[in-house]
Short mmCIF file of C-alpha atoms and ligand atoms in Angstrom, two decimals:
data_model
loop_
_atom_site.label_atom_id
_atom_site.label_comp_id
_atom_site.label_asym_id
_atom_site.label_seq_id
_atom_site.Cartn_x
_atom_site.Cartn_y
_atom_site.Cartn_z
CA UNK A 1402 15.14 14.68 23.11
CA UNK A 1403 18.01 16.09 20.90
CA UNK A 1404 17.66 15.06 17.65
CA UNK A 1405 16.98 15.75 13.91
CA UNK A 1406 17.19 14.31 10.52
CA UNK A 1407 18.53 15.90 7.33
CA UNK A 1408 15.82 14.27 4.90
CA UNK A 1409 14.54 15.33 1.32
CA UNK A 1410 10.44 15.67 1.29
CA UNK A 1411 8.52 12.57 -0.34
CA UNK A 1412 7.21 14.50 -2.85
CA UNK A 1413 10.76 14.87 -4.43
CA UNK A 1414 11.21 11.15 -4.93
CA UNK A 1415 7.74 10.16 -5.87
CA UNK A 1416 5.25 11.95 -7.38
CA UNK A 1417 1.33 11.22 -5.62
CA UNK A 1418 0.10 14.39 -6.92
CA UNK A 1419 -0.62 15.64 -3.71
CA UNK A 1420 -2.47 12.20 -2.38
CA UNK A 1421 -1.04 10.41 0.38
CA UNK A 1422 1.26 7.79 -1.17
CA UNK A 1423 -0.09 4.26 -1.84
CA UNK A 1424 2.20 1.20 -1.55
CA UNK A 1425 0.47 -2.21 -2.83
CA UNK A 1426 1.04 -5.82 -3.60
CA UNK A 1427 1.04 -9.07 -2.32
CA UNK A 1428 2.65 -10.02 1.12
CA UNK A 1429 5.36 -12.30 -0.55
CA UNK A 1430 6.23 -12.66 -4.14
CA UNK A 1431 5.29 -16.60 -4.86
CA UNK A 1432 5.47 -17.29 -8.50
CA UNK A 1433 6.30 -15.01 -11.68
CA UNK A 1434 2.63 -15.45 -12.64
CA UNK A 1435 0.86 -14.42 -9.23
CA UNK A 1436 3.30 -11.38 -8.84
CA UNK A 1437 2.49 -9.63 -12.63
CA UNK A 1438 -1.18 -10.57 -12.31
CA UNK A 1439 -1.29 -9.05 -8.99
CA UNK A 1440 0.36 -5.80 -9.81
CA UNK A 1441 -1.30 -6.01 -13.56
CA UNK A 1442 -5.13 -5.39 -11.29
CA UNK A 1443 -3.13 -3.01 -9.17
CA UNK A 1444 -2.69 -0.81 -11.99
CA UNK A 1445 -6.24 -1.18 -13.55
CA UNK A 1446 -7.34 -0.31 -10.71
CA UNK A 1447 -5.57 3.07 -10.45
CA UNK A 1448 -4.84 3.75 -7.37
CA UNK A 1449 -1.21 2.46 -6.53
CA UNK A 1450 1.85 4.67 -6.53
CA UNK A 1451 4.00 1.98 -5.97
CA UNK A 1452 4.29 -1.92 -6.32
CA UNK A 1453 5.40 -3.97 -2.83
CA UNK A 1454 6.35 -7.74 -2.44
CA UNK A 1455 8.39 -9.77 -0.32
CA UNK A 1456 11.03 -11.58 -1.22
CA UNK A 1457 13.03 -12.35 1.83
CA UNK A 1458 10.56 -13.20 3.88
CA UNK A 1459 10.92 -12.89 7.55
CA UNK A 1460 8.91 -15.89 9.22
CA UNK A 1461 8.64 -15.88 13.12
CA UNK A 1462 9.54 -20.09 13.11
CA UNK A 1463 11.56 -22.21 10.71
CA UNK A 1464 9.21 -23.90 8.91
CA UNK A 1465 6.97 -21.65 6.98
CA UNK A 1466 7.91 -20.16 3.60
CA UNK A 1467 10.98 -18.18 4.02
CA UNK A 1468 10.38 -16.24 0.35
CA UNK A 1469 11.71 -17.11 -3.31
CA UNK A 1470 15.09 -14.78 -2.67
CA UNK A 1471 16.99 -13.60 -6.12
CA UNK A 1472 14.74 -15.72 -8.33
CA UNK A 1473 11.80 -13.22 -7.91
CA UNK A 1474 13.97 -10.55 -8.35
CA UNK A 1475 13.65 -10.71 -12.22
CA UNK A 1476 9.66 -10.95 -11.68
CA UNK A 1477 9.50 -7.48 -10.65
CA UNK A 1478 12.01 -6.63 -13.48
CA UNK A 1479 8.10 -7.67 -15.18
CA UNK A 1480 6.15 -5.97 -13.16
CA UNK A 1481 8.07 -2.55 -13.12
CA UNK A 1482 8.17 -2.69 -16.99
CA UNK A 1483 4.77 -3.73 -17.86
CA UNK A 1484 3.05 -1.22 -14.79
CA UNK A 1485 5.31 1.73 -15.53
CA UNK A 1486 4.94 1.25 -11.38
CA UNK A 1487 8.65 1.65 -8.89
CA UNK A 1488 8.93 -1.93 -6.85
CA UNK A 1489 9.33 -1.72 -3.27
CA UNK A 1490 11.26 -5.09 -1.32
CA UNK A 1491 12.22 -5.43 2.00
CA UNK A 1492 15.76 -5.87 2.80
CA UNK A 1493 17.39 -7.34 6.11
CA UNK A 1494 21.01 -8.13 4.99
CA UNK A 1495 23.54 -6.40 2.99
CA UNK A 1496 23.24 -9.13 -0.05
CA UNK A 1497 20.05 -8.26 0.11
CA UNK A 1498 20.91 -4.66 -1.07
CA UNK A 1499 23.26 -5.25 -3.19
CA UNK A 1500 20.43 -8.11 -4.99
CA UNK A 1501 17.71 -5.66 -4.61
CA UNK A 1502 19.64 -2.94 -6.56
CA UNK A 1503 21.56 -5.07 -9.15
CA UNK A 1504 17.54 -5.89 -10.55
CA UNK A 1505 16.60 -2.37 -10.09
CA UNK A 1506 14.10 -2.23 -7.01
CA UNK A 1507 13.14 1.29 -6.71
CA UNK A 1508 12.51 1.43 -2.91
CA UNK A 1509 13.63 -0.68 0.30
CA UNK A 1510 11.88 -1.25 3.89
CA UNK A 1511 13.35 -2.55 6.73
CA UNK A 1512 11.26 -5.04 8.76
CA UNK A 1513 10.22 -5.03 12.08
CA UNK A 1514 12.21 -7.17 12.76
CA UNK A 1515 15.48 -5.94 11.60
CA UNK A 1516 14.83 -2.57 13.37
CA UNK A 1517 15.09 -3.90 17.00
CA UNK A 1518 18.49 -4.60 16.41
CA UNK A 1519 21.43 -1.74 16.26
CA UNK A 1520 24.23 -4.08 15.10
CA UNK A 1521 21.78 -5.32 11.91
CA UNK A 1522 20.52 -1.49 11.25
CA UNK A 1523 24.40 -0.17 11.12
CA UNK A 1524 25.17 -3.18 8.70
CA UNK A 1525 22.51 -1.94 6.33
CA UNK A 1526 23.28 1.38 7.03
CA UNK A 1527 27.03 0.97 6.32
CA UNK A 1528 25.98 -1.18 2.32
CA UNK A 1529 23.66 2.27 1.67
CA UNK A 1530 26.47 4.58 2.06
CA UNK A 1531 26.99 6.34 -1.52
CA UNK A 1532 23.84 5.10 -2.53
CA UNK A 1533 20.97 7.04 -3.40
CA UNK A 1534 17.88 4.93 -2.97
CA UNK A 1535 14.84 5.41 -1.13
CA UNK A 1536 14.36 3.60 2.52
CA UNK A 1537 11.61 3.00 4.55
CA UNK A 1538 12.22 1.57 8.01
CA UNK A 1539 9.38 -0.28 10.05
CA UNK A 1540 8.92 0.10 13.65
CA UNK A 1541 10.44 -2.31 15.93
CA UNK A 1542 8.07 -5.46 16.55
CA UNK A 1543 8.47 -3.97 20.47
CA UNK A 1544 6.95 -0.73 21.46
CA UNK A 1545 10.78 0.91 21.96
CA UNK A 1546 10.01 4.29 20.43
CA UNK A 1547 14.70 4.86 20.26
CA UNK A 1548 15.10 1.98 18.42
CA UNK A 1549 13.03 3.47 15.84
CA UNK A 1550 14.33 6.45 16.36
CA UNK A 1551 17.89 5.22 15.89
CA UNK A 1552 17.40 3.27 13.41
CA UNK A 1553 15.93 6.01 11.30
CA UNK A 1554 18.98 7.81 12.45
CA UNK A 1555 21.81 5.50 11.70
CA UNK A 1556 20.46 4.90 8.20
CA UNK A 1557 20.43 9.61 7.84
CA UNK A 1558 24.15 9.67 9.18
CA UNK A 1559 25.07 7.05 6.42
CA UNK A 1560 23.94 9.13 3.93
CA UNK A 1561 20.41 7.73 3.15
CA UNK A 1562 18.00 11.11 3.01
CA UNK A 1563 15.07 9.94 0.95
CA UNK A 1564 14.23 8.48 4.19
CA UNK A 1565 10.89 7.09 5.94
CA UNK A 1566 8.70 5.52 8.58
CA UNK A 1567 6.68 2.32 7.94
CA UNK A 1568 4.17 2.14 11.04
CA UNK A 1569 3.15 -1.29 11.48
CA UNK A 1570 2.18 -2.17 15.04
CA UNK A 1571 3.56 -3.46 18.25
CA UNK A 1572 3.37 -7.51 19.06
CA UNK A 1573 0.93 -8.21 21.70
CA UNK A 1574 1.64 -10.16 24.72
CA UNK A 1575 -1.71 -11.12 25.00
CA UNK A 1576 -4.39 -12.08 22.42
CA UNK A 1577 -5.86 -8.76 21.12
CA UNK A 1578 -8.59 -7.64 18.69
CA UNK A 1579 -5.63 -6.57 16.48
CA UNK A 1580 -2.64 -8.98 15.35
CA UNK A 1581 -0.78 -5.55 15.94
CA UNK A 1582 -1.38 -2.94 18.38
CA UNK A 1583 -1.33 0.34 16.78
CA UNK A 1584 -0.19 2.08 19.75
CA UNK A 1585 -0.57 5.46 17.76
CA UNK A 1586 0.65 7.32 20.81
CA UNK A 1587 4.21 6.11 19.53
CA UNK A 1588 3.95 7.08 15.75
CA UNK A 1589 2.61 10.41 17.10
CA UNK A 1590 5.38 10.86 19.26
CA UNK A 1591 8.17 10.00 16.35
CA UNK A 1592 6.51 12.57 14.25
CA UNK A 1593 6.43 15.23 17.16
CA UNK A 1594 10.31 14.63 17.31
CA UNK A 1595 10.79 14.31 13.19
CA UNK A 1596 8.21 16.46 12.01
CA UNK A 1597 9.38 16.41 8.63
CA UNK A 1598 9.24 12.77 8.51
CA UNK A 1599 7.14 11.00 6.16
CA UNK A 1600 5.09 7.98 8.05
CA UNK A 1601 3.33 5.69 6.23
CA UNK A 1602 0.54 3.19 7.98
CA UNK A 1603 0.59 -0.02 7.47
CA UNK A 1604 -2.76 -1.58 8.15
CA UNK A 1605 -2.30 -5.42 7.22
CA UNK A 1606 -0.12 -5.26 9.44
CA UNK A 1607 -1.94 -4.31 12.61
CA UNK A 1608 -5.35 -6.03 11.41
CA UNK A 1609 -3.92 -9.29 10.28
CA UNK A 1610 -7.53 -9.57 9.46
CA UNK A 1611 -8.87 -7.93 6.44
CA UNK A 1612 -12.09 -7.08 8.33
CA UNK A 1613 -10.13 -4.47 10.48
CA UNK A 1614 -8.46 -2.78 7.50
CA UNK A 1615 -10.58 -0.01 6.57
CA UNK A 1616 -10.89 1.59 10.67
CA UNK A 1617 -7.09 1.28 10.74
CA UNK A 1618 -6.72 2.71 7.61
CA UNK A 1619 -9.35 5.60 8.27
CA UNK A 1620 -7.39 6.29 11.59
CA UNK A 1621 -4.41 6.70 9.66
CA UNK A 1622 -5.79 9.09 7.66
CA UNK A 1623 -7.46 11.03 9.85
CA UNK A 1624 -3.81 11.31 11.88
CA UNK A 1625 -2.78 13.20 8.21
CA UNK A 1626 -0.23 9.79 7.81
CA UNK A 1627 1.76 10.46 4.51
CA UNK A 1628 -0.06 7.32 2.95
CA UNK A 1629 -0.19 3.28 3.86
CA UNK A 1630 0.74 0.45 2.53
CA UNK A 1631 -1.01 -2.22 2.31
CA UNK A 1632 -1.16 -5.96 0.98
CA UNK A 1633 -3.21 -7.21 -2.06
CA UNK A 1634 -3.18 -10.55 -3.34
CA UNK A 1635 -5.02 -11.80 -6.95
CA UNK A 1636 -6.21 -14.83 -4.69
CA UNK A 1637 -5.99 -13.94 -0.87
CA UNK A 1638 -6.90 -16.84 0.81
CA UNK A 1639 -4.71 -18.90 -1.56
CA UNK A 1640 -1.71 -16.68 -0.78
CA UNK A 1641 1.59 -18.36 1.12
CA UNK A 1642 2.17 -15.55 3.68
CA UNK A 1643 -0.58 -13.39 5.51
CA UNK A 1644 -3.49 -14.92 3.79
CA UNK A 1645 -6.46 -13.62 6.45
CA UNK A 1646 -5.02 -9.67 6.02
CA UNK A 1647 -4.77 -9.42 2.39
CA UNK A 1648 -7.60 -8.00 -0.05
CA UNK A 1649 -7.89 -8.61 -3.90
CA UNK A 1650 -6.58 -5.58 -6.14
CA UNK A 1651 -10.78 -4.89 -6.87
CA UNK A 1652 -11.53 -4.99 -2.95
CA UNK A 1653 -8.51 -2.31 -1.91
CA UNK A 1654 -9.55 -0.11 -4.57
CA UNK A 1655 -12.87 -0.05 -3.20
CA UNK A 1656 -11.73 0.42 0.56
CA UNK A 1657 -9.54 3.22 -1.13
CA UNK A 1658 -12.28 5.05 -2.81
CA UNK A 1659 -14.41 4.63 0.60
CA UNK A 1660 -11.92 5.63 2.72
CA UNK A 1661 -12.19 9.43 3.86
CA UNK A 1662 -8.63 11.39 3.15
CA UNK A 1663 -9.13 15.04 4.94
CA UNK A 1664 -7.71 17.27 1.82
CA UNK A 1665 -7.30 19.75 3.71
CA UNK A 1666 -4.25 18.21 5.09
CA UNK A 1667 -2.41 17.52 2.56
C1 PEP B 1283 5.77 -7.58 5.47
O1 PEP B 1283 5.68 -6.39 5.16
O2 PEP B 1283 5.27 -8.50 4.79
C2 PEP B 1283 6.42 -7.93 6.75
C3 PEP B 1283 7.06 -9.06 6.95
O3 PEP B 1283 6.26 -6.96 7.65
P1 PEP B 1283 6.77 -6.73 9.16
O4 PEP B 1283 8.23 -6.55 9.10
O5 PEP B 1283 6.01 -5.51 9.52
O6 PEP B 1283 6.32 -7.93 9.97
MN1 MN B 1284 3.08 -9.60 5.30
#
């Protein structure tokens, strides 16, 4: 396959002193008080580079909570002040750009579920053009190793070159130890044809059970991924989106310190 990506390096737009990059924070962003006590632990606990939360929330059926939108926007105003920590959010609209930046959200992802489709990618693409901000992009929900591809690839030919890869998992047909399958072979085979490309695992993800966590997040590792991110909740069970995957700030600094990262790597 013919194709390449002008990119900058992640370690020109964050600094993880040479440790693989560590994205944290609750699923969704549910009240002002959950989101700075959340990312308040995160940053006891030391070992977050950067704070994540949902505020757009992408829910399979109608029905479930769809996110607080622009009114947690100013929460992570909080949270970015009183961490000293860059907020991630994930976008899926062009509004939601244009919101995201206007309250100074440091980095955007693109959801699974935006990346299966071209016509949604080239809309986002088309709102980043002129604007320097970091992007992360998600594999599709499917196992279609182009869409990723192009996705990644309509979002470099708009301009966007602080640019990266979100590996999350592929939706199962059938019921699976995983919520996600990994499906490595595919992340493998995006960084065979990007090589410079950071990828970042997303274990919460692909668990959807926090018991599964630390083998994804070893494997991860062990495949010299660029870091992971990964969802932490103050109160997990209590928490309004992806309760069962999420781990309190103390518990993912523990699986953190446990975890194995081959230096040699990196
Ligand atoms: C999320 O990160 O909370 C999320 C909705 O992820 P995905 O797009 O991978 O389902
Ligand atoms: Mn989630």
């Amino acid at each position: 396959m013919n194709a390449s990506l002008d990119i900058l390096p992640l370690s020109s737009w964050i600094n993880t002193e040479g440790k693989p990059l560590v994205i944290a924070g609750p699923c969704s962003a549910e009240t002002e008080e959950q989101m700075l006590e959340t990312a308040t632990q995160i940053k006891e606990e030391g070992f977050a580079h950067v704070i994540r939360a949902g505020v757009w929330k992408p829910r399979t059926r109608p029905g479930s909570f769809e996110g607080m939108g622009e009114a947690a926007l100013p929460w992570l105003q909080v949270v970015k002040q009183q961490t000293g920590l860059p907020v991630a959010v994930e976008v899926a609209t062009p509004q939601h750009i244009e919101l995201a930046l206007k309250y100074g959200v440091d980095i955007l992802w693109v959801g699974a579920r935006t990346t299966v489709n071209p016509f949604n990618v080239q809309e986002l693409a088309d709102a980043l053009k002129g604007i320097d901000v970091p992007v992360l992009v998600k594999n599709p929900v499917n196992p279609d190793l182009q869409l990723w591809v192009g996705a990644l690839e309509r979002l470099n030919q708009a301009g966007v070159k602080k640019l990266g890869a979100i590996h999350r998992g592929f939706s199962n047909a059938q019921e699976h130890k995983f919520r996600n399958s990994p499906m490595w072979n595919i992340a493998i085979e995006l960084k065979t044809i990007f090589p410079q490309l950071p990828v970042i695992g997303d274990p919460s993800h692909m668990a959807g059970k926090r018991a599964y966590l630390y083998e994804i997040a070893q494997r991860a590792l062990d495949l010299h991924y660029d870091g992971l991110i990964i969802e932490s909740h103050r109160d997990p069970d209590k928490a309004w989106s992806d309760a069962a995957q999420q781990l309190t700030p103390a518990a993912l600094g523990q699986m953190l310190h446990d975890l194995h990262v081959r230096k040699e790597s990196y």
